[in-house]
Every structure is written in C-alpha cells, then in structure tokens.
mmCIF file with all atom_site columns, C-alpha atoms in Angstrom:
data_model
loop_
_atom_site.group_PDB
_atom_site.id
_atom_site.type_symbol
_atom_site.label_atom_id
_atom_site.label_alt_id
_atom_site.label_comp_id
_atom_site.label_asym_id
_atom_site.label_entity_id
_atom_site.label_seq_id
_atom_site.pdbx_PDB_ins_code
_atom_site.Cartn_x
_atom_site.Cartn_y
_atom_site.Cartn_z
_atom_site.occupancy
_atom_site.B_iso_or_equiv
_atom_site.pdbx_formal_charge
_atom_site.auth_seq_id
_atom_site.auth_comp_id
_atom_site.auth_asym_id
_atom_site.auth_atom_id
_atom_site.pdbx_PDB_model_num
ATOM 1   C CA . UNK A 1 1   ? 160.455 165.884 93.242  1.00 0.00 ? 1   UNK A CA 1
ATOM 2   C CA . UNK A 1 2   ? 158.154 166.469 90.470  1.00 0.00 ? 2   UNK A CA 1
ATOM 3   C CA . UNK A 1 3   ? 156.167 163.805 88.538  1.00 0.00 ? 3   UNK A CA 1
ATOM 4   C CA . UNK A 1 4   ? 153.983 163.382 85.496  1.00 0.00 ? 4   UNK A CA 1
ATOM 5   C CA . UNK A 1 5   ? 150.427 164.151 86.367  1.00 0.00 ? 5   UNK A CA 1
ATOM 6   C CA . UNK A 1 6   ? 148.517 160.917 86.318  1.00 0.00 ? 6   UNK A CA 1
ATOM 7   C CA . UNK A 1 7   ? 145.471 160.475 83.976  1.00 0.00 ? 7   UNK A CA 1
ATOM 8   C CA . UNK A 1 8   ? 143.013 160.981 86.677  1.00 0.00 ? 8   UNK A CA 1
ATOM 9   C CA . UNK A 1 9   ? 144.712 164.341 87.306  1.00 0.00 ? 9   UNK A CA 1
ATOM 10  C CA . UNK A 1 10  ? 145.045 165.372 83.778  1.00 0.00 ? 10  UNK A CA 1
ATOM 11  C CA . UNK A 1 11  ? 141.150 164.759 83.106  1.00 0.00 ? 11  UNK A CA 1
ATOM 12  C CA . UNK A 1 12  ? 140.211 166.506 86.437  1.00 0.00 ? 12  UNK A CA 1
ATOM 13  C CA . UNK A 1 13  ? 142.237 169.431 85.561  1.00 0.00 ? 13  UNK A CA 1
ATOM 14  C CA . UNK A 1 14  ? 140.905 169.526 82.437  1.00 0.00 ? 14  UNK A CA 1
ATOM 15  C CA . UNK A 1 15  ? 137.266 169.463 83.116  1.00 0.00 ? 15  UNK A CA 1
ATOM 16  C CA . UNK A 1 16  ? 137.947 172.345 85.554  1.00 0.00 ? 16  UNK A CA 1
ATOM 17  C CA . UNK A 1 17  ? 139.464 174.472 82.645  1.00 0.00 ? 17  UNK A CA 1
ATOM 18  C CA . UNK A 1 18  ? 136.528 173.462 80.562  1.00 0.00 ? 18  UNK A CA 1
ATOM 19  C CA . UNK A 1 19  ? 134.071 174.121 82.707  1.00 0.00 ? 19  UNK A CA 1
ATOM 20  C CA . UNK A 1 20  ? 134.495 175.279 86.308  1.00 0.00 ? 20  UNK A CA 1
ATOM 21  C CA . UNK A 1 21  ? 132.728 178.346 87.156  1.00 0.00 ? 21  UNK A CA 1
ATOM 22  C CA . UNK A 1 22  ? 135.566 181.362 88.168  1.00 0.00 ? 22  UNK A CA 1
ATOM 23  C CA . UNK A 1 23  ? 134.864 182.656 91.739  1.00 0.00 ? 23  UNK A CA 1
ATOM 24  C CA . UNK A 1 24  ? 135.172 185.733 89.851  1.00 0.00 ? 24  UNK A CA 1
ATOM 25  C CA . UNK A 1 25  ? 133.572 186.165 86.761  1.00 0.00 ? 25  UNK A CA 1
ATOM 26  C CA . UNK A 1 26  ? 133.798 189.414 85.938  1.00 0.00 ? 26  UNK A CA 1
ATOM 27  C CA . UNK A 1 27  ? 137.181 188.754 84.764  1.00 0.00 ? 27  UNK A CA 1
ATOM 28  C CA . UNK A 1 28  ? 136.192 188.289 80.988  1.00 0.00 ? 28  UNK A CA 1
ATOM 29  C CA . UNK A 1 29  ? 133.092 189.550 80.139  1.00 0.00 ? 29  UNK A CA 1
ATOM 30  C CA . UNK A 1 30  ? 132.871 188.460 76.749  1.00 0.00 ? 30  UNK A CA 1
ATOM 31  C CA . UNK A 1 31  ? 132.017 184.585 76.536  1.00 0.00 ? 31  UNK A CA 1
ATOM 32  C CA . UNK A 1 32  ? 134.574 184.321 72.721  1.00 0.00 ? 32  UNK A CA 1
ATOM 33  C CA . UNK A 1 33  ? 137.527 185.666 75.370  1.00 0.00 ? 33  UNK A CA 1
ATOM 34  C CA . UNK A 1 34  ? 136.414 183.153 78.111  1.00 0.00 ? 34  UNK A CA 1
ATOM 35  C CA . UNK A 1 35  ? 136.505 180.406 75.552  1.00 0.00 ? 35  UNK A CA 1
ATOM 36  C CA . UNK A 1 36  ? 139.867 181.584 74.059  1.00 0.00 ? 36  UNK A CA 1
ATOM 37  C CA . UNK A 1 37  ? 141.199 182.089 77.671  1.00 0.00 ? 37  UNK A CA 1
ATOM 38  C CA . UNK A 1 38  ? 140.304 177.872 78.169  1.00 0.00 ? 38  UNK A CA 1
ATOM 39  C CA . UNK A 1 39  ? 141.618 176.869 75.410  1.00 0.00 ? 39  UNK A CA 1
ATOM 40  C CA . UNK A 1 40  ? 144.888 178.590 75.527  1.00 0.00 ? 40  UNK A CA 1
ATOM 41  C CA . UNK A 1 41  ? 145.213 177.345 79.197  1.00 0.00 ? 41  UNK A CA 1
ATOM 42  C CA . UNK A 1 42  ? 143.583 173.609 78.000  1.00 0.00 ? 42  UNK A CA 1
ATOM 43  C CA . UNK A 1 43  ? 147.049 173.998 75.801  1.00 0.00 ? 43  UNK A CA 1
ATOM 44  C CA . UNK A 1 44  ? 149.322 174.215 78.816  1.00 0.00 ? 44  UNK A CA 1
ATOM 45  C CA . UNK A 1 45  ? 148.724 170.766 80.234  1.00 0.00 ? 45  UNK A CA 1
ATOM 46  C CA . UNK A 1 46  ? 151.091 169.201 78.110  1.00 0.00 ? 46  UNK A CA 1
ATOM 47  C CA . UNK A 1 47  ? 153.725 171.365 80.257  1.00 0.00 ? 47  UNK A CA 1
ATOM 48  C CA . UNK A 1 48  ? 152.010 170.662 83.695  1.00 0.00 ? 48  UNK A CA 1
ATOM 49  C CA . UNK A 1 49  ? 153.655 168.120 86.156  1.00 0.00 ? 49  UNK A CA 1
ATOM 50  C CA . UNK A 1 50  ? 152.915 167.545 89.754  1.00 0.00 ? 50  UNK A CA 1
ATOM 51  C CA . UNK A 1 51  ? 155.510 168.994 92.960  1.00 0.00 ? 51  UNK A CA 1
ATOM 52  C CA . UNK A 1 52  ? 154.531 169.318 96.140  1.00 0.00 ? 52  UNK A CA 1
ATOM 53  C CA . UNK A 1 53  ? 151.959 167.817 97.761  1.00 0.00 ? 53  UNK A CA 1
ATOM 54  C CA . UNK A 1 54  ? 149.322 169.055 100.299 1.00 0.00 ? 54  UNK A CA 1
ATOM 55  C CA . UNK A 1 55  ? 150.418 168.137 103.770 1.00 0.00 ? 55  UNK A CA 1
ATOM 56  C CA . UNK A 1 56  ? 147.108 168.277 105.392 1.00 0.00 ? 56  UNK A CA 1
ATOM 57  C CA . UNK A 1 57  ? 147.306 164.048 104.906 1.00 0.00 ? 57  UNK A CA 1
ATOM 58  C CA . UNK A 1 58  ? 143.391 164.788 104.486 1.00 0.00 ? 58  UNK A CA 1
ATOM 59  C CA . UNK A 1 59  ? 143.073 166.072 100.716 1.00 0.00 ? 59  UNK A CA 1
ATOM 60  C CA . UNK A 1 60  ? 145.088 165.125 97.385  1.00 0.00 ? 60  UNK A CA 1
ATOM 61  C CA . UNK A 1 61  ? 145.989 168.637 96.575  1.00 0.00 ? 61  UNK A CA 1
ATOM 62  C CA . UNK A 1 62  ? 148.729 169.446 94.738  1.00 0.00 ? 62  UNK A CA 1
ATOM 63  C CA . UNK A 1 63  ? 151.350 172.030 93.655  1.00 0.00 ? 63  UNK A CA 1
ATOM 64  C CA . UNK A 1 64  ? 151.529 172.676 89.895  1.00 0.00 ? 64  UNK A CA 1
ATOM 65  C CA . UNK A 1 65  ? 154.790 172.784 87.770  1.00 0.00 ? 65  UNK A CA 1
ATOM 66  C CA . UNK A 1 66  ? 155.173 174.484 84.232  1.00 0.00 ? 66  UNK A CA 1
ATOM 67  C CA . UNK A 1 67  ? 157.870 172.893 82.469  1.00 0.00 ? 67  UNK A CA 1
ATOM 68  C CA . UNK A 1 68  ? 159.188 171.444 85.824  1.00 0.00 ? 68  UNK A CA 1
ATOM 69  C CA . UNK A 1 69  ? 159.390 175.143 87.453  1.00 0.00 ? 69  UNK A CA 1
ATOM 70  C CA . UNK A 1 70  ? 157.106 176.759 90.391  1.00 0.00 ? 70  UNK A CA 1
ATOM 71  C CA . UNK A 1 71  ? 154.805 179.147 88.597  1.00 0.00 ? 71  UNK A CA 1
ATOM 72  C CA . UNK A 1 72  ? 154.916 182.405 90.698  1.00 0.00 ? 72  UNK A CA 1
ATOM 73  C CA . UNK A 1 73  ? 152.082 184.247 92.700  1.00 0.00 ? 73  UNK A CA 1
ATOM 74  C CA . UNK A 1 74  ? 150.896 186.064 89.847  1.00 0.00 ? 74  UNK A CA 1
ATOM 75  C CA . UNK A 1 75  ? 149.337 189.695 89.631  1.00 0.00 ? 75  UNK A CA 1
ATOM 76  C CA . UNK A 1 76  ? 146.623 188.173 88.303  1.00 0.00 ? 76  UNK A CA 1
ATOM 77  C CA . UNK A 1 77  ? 144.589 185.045 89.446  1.00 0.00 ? 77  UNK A CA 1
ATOM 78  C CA . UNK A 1 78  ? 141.752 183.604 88.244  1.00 0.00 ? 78  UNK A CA 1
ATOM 79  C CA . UNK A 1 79  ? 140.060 180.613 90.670  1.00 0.00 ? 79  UNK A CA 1
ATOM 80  C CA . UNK A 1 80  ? 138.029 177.792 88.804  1.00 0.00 ? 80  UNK A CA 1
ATOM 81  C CA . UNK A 1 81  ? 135.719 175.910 91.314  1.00 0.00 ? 81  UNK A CA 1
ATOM 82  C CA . UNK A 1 82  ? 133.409 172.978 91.211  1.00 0.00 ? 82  UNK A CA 1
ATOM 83  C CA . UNK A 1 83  ? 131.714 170.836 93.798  1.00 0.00 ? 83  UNK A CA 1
ATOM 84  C CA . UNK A 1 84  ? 131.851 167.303 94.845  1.00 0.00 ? 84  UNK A CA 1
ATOM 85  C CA . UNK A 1 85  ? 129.895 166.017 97.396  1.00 0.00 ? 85  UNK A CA 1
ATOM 86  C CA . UNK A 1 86  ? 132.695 166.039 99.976  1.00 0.00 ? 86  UNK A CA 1
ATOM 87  C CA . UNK A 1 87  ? 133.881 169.010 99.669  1.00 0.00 ? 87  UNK A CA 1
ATOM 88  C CA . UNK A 1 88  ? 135.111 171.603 96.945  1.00 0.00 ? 88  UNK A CA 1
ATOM 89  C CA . UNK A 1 89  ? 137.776 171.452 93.829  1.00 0.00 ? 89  UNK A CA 1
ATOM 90  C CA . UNK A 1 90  ? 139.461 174.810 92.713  1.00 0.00 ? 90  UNK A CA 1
ATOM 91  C CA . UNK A 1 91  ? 141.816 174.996 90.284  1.00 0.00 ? 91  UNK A CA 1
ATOM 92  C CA . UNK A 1 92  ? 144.133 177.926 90.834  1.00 0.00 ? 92  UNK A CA 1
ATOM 93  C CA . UNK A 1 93  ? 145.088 180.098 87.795  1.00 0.00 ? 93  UNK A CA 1
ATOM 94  C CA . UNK A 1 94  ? 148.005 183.067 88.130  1.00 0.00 ? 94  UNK A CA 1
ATOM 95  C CA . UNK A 1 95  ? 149.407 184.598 85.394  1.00 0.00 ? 95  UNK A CA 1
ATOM 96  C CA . UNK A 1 96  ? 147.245 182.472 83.200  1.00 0.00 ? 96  UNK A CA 1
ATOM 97  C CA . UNK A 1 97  ? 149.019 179.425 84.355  1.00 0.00 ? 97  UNK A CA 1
ATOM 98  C CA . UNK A 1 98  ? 147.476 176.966 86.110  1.00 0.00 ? 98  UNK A CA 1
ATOM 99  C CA . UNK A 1 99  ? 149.593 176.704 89.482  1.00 0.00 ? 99  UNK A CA 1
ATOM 100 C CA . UNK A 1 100 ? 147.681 174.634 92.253  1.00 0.00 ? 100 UNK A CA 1
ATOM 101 C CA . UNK A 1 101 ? 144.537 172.207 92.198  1.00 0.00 ? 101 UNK A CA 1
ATOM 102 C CA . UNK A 1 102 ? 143.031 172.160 95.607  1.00 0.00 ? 102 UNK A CA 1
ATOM 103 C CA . UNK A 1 103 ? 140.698 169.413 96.759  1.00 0.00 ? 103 UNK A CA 1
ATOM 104 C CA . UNK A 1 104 ? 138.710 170.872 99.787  1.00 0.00 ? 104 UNK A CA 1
ATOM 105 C CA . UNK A 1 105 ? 137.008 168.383 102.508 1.00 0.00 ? 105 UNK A CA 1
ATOM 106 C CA . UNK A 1 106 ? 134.276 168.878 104.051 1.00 0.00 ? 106 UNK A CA 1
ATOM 107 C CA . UNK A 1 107 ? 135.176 168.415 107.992 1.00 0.00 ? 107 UNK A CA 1
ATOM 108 C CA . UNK A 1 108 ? 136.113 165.120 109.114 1.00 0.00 ? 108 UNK A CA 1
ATOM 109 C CA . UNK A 1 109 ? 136.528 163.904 105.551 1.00 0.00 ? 109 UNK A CA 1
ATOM 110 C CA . UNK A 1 110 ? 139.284 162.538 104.027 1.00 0.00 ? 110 UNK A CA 1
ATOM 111 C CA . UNK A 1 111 ? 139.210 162.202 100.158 1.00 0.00 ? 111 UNK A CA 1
ATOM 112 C CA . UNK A 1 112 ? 141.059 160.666 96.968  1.00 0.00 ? 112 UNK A CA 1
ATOM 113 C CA . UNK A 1 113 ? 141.114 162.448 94.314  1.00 0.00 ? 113 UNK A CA 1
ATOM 114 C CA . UNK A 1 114 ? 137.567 162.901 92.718  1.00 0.00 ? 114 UNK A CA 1
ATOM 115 C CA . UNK A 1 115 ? 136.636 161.812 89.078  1.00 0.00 ? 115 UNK A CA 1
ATOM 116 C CA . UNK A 1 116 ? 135.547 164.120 86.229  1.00 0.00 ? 116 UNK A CA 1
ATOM 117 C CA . UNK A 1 117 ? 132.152 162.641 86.793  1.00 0.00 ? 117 UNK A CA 1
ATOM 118 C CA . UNK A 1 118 ? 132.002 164.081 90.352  1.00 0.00 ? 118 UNK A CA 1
ATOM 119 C CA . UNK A 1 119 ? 132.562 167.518 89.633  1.00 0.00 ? 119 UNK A CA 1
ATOM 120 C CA . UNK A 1 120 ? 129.077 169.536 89.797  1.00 0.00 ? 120 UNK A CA 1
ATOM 121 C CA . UNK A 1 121 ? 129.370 173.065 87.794  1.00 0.00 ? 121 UNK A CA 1
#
C-alpha cells in the first residue's frame, strides 16, 4: 500500500537529486543540462510516494511511486550515490523518474534511515 513519503525521506531524496554524484557521469556532459536535469527531477517529488519496502529487515530502502504507479525499468537509468558511514545511499533514476532509494549496509549493520547531514558527496 503506498504512503506519503515522510519528511526525512523527502529531504534525503532531495539532497541526493541536488547533489549526489551519478555512478555515471558521462551522462550529461554539460554542467547547465545536469542542473536542468535536477531541477526538473527536484520537481517530481511532489508526485513521489513510498510502496514497497526492502525486505532485507536490515536497510530502509524503498520502492518509489509516481502518482501512486510503479515507474518502469527504464531504457535509461541514471544512479545518484552518496556515502554514510554505514554504508551507501543511491537514488535510482529510470526514465528520468526517480524509482527506488536504496540504503546499503555495510555487513552486519542494520540502519534507519540516514539524515541529509550524513550524506558525504
């Protein structure tokens, strides 16, 4: 059942679109159509709830809705990442839609979800 994201999720997710390195970035090469690419995907969130849940019982990843609907493997996807010091956050993109935020623990770690502050670019 999908929710709302909460306000911990929404600033996470936002800092990640802001300014989480891409695991490829060769995908824009011009820094105006990186910027223009955020900003356009910063204006999504208002259309962003929460579905499933990572099952792991380890991480709080979760599955991201766009106006309540799974967004679709897409030909193209675009991972943001940033570090915490338990682990990793990436914030998957497809289609230019963001579509899954994945905390990653380090082994033997189990994690809430991290702050805004945490994130290390």
């Amino acid at each position: 059942m999908a929710r709302s994201l909460t306000e911990s999720e929404q600033q996470l997710i936002s800092a990640m679109i802001t300014s989480a390195k891409a695991a490829d970035p060769s995908r824009f090469e011009a820094q105006e159509v990186w910027y223009q690419w955020r900003q356009e995907l910063l204006g999504t969130l208002d259309r962003i709830t929460v579905g499933a849940s990572c099952e792991c019982n380890k991480c709080p990843s979760v599955q991201l809705l766009l106006d309540g609907r799974v967004v679709p493997a897409g030909a193209t996807q675009v991972i943001l990442q940033a570090f915490i010091s338990e682990g990793i956050v990436m914030l998957f993109i497809d289609d230019d839609v963001p579509s899954y935020l994945e905390i990653a623990p380090n082994p033997d770690v189990e994690l809430d979800l991290p702050t805004q502050d945490a994130l290390i670019f």
